[in-house]
PDB file of N, CA and C in Angstrom:
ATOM      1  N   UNK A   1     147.638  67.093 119.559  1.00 81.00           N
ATOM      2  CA  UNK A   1     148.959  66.556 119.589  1.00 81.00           C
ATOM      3  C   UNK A   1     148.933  65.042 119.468  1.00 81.00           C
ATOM      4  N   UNK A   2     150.379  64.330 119.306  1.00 85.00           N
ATOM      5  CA  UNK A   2     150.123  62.950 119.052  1.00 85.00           C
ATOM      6  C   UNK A   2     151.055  62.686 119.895  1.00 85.00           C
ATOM      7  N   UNK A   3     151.078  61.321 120.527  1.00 86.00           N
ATOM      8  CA  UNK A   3     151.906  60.745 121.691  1.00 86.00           C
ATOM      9  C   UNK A   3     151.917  59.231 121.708  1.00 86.00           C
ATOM     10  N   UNK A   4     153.535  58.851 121.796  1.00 85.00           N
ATOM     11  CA  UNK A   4     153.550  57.500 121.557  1.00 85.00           C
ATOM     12  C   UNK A   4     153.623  56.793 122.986  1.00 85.00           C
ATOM     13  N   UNK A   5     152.530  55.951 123.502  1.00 82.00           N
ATOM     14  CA  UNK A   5     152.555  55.316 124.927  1.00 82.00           C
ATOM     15  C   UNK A   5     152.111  53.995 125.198  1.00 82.00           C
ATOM     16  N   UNK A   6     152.696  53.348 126.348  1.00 81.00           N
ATOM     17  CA  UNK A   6     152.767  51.516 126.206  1.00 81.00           C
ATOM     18  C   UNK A   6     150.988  51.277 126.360  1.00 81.00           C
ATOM     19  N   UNK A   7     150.799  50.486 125.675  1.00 79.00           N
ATOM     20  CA  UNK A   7     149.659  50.057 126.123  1.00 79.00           C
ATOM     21  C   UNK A   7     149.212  50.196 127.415  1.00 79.00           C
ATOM     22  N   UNK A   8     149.885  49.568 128.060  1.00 76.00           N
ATOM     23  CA  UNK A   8     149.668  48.920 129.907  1.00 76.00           C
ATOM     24  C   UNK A   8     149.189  50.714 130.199  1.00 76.00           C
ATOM     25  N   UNK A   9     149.894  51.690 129.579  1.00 80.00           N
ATOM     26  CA  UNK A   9     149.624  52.732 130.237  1.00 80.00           C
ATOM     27  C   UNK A   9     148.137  53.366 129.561  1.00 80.00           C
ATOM     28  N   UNK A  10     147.226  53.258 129.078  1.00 79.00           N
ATOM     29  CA  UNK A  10     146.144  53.505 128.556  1.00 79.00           C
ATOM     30  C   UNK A  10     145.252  52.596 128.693  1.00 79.00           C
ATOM     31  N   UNK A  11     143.956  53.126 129.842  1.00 82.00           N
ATOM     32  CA  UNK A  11     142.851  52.430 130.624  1.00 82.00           C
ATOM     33  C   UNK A  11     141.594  53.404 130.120  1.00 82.00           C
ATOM     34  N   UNK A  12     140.487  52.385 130.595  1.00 83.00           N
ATOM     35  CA  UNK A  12     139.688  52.662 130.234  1.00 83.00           C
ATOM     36  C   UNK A  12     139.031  54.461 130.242  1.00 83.00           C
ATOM     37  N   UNK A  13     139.713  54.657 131.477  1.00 87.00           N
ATOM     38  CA  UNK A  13     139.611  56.072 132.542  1.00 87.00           C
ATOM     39  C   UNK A  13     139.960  56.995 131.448  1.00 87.00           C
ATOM     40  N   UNK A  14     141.090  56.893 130.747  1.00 85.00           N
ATOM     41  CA  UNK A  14     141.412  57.413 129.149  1.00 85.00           C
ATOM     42  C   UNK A  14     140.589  57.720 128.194  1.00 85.00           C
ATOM     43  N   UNK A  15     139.132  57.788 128.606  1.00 82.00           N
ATOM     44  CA  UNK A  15     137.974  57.411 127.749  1.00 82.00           C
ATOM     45  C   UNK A  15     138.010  59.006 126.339  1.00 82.00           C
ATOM     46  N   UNK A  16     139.030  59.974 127.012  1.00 88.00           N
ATOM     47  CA  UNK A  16     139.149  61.600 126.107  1.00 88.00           C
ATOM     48  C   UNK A  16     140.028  61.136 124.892  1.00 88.00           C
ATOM     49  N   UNK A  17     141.078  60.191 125.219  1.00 86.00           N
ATOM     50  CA  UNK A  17     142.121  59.739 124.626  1.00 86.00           C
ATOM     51  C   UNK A  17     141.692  58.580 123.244  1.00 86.00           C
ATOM     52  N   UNK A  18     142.681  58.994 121.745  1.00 87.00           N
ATOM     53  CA  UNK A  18     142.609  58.009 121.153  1.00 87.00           C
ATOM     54  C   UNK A  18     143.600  57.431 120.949  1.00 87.00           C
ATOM     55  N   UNK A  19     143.005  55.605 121.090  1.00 86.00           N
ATOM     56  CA  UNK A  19     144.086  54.660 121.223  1.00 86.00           C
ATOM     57  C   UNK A  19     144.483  54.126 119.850  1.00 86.00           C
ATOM     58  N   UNK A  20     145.496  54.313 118.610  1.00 88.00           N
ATOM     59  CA  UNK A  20     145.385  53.317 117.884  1.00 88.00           C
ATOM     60  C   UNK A  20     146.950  52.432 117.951  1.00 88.00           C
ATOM     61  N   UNK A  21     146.677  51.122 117.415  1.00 87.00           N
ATOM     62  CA  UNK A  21     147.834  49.845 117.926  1.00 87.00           C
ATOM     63  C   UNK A  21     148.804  50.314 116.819  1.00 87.00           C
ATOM     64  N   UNK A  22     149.464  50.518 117.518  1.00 88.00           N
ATOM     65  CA  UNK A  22     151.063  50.214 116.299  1.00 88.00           C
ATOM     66  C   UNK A  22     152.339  49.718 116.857  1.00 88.00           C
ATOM     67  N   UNK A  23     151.255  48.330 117.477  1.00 86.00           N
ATOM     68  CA  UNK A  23     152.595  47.377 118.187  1.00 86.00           C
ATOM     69  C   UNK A  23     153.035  46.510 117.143  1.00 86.00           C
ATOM     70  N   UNK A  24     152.444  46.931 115.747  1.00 90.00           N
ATOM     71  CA  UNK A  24     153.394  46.505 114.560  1.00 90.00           C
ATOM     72  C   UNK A  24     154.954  47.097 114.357  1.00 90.00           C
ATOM     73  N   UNK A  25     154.974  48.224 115.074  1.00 89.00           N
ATOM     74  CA  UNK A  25     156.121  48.820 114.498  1.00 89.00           C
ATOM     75  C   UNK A  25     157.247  48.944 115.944  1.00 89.00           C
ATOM     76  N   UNK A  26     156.658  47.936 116.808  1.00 85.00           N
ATOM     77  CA  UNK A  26     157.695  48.320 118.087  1.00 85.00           C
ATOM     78  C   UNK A  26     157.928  46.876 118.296  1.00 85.00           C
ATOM     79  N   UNK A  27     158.817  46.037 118.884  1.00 84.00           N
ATOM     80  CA  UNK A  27     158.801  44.723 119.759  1.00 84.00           C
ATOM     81  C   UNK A  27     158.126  45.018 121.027  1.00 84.00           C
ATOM     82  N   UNK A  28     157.925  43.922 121.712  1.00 80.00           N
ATOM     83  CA  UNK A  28     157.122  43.812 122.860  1.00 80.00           C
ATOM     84  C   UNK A  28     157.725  43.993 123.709  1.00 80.00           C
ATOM     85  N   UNK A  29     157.886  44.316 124.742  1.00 77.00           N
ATOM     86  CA  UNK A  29     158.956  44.237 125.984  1.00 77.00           C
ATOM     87  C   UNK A  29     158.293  44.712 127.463  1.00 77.00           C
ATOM     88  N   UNK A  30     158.742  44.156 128.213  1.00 76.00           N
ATOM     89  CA  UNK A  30     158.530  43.846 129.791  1.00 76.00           C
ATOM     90  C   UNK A  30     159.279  45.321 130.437  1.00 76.00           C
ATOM     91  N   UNK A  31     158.585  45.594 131.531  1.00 79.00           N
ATOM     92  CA  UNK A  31     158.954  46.631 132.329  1.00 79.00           C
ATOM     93  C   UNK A  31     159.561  45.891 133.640  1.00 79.00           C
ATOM     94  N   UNK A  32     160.279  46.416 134.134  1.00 83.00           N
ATOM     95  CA  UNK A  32     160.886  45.849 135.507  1.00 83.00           C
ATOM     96  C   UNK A  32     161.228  46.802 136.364  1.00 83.00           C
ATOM     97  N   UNK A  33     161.568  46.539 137.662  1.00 87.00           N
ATOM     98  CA  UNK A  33     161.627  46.979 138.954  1.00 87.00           C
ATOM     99  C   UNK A  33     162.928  46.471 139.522  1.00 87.00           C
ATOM    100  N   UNK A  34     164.339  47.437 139.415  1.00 89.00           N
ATOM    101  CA  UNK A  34     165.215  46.682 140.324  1.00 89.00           C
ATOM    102  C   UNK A  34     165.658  47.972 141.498  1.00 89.00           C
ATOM    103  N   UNK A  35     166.195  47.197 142.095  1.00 89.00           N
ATOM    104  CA  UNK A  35     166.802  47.778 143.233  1.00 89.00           C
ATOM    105  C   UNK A  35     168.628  47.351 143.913  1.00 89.00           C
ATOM    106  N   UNK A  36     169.444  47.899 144.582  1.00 90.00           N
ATOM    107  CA  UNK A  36     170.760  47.562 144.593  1.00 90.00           C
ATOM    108  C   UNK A  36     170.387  46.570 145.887  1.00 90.00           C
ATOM    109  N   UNK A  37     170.765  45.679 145.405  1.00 85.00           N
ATOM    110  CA  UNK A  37     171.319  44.436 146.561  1.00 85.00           C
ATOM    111  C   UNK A  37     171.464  44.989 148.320  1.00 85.00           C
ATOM    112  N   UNK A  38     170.990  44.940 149.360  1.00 88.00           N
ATOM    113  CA  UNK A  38     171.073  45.626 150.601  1.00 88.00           C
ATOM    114  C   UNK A  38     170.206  46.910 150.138  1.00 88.00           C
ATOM    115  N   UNK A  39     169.705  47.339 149.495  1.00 91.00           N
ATOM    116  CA  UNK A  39     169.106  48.593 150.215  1.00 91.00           C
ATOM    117  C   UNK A  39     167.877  48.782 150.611  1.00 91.00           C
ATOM    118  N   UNK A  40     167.915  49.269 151.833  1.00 94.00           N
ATOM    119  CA  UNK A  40     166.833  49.562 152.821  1.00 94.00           C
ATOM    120  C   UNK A  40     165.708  49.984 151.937  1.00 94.00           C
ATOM    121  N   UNK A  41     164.507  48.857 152.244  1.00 95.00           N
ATOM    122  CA  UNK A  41     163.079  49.272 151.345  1.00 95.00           C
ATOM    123  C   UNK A  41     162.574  50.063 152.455  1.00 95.00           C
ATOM    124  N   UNK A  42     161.918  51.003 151.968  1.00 96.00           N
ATOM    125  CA  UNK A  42     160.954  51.864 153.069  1.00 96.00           C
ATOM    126  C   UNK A  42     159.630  51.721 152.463  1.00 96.00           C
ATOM    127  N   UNK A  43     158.821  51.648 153.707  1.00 96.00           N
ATOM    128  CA  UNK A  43     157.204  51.527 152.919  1.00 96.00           C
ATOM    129  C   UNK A  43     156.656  52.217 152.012  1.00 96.00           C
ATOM    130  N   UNK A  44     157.081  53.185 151.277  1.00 96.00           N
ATOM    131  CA  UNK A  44     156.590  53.814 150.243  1.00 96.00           C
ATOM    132  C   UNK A  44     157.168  53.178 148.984  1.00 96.00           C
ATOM    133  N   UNK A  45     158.466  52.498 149.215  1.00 96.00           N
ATOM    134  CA  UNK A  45     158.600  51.883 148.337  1.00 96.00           C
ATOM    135  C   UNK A  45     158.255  50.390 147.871  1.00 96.00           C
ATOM    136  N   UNK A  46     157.994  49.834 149.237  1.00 96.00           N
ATOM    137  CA  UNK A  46     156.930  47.836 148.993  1.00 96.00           C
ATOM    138  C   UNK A  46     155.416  48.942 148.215  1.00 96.00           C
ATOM    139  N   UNK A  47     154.718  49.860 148.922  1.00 95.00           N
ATOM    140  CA  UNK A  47     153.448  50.157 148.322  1.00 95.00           C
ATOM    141  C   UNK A  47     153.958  51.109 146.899  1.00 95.00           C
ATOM    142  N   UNK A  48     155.107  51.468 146.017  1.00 94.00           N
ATOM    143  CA  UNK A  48     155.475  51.492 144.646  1.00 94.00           C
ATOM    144  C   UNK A  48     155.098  50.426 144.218  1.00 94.00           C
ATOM    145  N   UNK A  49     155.833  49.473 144.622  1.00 93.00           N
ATOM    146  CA  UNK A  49     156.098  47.970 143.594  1.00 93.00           C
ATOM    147  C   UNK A  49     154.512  46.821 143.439  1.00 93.00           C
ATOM    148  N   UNK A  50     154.038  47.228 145.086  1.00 92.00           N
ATOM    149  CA  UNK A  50     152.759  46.340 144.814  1.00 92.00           C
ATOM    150  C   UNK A  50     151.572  47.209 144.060  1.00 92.00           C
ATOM    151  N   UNK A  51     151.749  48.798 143.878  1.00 89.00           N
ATOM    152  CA  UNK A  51     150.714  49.852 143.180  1.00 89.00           C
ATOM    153  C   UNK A  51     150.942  49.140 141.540  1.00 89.00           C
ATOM    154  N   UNK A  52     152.134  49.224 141.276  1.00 84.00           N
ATOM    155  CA  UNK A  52     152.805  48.734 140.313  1.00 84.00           C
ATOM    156  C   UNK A  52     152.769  47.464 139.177  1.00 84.00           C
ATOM    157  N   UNK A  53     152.805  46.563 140.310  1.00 87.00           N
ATOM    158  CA  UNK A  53     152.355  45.125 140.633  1.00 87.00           C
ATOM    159  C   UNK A  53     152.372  44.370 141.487  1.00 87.00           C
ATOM    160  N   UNK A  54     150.478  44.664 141.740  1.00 88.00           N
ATOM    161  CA  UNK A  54     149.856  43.468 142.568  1.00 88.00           C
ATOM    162  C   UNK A  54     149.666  42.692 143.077  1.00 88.00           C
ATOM    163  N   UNK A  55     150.944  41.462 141.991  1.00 87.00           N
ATOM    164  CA  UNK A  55     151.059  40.042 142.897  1.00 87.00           C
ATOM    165  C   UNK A  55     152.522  40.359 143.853  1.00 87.00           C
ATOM    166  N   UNK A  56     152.837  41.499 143.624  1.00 91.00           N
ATOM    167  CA  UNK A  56     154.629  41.557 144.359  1.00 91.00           C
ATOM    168  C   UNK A  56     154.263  42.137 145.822  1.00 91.00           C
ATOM    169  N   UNK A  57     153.935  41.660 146.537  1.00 92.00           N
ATOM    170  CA  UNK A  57     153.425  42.128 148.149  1.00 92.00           C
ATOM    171  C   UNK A  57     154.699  42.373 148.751  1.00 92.00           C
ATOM    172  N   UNK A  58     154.224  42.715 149.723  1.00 95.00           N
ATOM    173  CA  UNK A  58     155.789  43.388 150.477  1.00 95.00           C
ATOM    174  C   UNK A  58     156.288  41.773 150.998  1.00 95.00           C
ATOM    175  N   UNK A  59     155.666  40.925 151.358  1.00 94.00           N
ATOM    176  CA  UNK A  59     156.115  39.812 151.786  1.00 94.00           C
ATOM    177  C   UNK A  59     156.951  39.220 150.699  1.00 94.00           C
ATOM    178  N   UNK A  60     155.865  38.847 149.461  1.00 92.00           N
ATOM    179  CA  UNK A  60     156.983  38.475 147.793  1.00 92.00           C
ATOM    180  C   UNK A  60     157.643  38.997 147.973  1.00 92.00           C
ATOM    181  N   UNK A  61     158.132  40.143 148.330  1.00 93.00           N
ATOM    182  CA  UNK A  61     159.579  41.136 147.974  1.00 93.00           C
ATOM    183  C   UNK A  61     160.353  40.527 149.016  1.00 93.00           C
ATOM    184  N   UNK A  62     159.912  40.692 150.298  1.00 94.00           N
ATOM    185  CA  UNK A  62     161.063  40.409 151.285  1.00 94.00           C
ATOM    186  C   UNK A  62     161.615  39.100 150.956  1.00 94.00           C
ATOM    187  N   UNK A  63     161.055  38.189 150.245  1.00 93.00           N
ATOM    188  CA  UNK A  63     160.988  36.689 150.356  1.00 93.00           C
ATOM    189  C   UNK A  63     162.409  36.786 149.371  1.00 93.00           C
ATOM    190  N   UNK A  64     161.738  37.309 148.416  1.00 92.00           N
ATOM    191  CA  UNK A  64     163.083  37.657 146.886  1.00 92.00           C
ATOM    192  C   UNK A  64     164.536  38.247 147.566  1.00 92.00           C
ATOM    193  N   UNK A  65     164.055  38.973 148.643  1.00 92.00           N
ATOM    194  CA  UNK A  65     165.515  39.840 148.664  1.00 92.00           C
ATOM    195  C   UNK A  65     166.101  39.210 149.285  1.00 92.00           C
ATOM    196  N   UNK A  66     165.695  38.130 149.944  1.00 92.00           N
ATOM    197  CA  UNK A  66     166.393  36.978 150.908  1.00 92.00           C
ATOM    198  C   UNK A  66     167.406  36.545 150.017  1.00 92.00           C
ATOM    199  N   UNK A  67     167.116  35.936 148.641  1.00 91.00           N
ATOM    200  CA  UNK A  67     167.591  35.070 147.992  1.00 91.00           C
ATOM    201  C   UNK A  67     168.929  35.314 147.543  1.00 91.00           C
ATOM    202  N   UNK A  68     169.818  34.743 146.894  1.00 85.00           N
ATOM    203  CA  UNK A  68     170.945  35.387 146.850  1.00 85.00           C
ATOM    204  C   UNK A  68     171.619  35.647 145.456  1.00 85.00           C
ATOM    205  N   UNK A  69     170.519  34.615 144.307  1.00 88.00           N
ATOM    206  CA  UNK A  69     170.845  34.703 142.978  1.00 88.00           C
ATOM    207  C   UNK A  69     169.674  34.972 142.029  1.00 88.00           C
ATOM    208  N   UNK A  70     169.799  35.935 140.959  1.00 88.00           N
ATOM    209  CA  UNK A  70     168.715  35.604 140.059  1.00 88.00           C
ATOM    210  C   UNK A  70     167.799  34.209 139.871  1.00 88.00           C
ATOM    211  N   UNK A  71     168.591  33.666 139.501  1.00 93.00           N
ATOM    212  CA  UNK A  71     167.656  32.174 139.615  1.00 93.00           C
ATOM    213  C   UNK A  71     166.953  31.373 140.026  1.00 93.00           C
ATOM    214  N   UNK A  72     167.402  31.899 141.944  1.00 93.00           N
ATOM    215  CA  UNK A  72     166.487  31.626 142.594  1.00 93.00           C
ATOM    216  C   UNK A  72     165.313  32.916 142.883  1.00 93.00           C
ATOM    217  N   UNK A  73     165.239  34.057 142.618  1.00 90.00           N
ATOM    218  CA  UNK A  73     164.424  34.585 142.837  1.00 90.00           C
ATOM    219  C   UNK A  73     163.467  34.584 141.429  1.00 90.00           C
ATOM    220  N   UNK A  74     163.903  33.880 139.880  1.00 90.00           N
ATOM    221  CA  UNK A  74     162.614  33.593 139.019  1.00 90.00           C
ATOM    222  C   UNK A  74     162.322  32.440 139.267  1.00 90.00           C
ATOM    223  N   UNK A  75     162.850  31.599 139.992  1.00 94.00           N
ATOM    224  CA  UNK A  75     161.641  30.194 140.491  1.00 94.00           C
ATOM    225  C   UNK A  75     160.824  30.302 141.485  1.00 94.00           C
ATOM    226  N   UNK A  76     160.929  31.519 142.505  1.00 92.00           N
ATOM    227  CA  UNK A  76     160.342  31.875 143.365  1.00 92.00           C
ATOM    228  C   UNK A  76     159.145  32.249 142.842  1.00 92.00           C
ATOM    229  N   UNK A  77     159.157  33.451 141.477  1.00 89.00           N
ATOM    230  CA  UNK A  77     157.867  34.106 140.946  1.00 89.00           C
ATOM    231  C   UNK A  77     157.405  33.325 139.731  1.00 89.00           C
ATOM    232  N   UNK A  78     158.001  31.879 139.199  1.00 90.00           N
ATOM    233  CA  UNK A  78     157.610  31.347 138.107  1.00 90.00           C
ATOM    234  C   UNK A  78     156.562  30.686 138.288  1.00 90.00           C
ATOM    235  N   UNK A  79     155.773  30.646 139.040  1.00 90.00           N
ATOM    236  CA  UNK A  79     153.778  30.486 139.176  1.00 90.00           C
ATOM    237  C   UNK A  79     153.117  31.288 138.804  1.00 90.00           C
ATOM    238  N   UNK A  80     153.637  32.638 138.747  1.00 86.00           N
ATOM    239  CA  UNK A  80     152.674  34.252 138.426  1.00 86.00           C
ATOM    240  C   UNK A  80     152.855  34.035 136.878  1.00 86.00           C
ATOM    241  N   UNK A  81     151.593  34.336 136.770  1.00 83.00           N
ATOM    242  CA  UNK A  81     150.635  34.627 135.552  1.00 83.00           C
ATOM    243  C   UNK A  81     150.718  35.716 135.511  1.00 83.00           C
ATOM    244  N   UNK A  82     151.908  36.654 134.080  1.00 76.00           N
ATOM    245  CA  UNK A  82     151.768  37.988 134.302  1.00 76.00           C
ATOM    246  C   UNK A  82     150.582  38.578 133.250  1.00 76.00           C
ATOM    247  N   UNK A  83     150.198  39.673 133.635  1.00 71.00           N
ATOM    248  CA  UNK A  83     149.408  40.357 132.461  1.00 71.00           C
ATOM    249  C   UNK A  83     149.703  41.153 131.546  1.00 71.00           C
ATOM    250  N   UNK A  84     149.515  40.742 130.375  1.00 66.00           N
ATOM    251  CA  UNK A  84     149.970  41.347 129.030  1.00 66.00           C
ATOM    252  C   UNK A  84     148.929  42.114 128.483  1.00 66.00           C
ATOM    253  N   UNK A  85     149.172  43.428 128.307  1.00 59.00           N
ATOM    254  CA  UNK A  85     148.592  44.247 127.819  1.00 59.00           C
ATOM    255  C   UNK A  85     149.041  45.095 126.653  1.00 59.00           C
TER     256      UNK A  85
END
């Protein structure tokens, strides 16, 4: 069978799997993580987001949800070096 999947999602562990690039024929685009304004994180969900991504610790998160506007929560994370895969 053939299957079309993001890069980020095909690791080395994939070693049965063949990878070929045809990020000629797609744009690039970012995955994200939102949540509704007030709602109760439960620990399965800080250990989603940091399984997810790494640099987003439950502390980064709490820190973000403090904030009260987009803007301030991308100057908060505009030091992270994300990884492009």
């Amino acid at each position: 069978g053939v299957g079309i999947m993001a890069s980020m999602a095909h690791t080395e562990a994939d070693g049965d799997l063949l990878a070929l690039d045809a990020s000629h024929l797609f744009k690039s685009s970012m995955t994200q993580i939102a949540f509704k304004h007030g709602t109760f994180l439960r620990n399965y969900m800080y250990d989603f987001i940091t399984y997810f991504s790494p640099h987003l610790t439950k502390t980064q998160v709490e820190k973000a949800v403090k904030l009260r506007d987009n803007s301030a929560v991308q100057k908060l994370f505009s030091d992270i070096q994300l990884e492009q895969r």
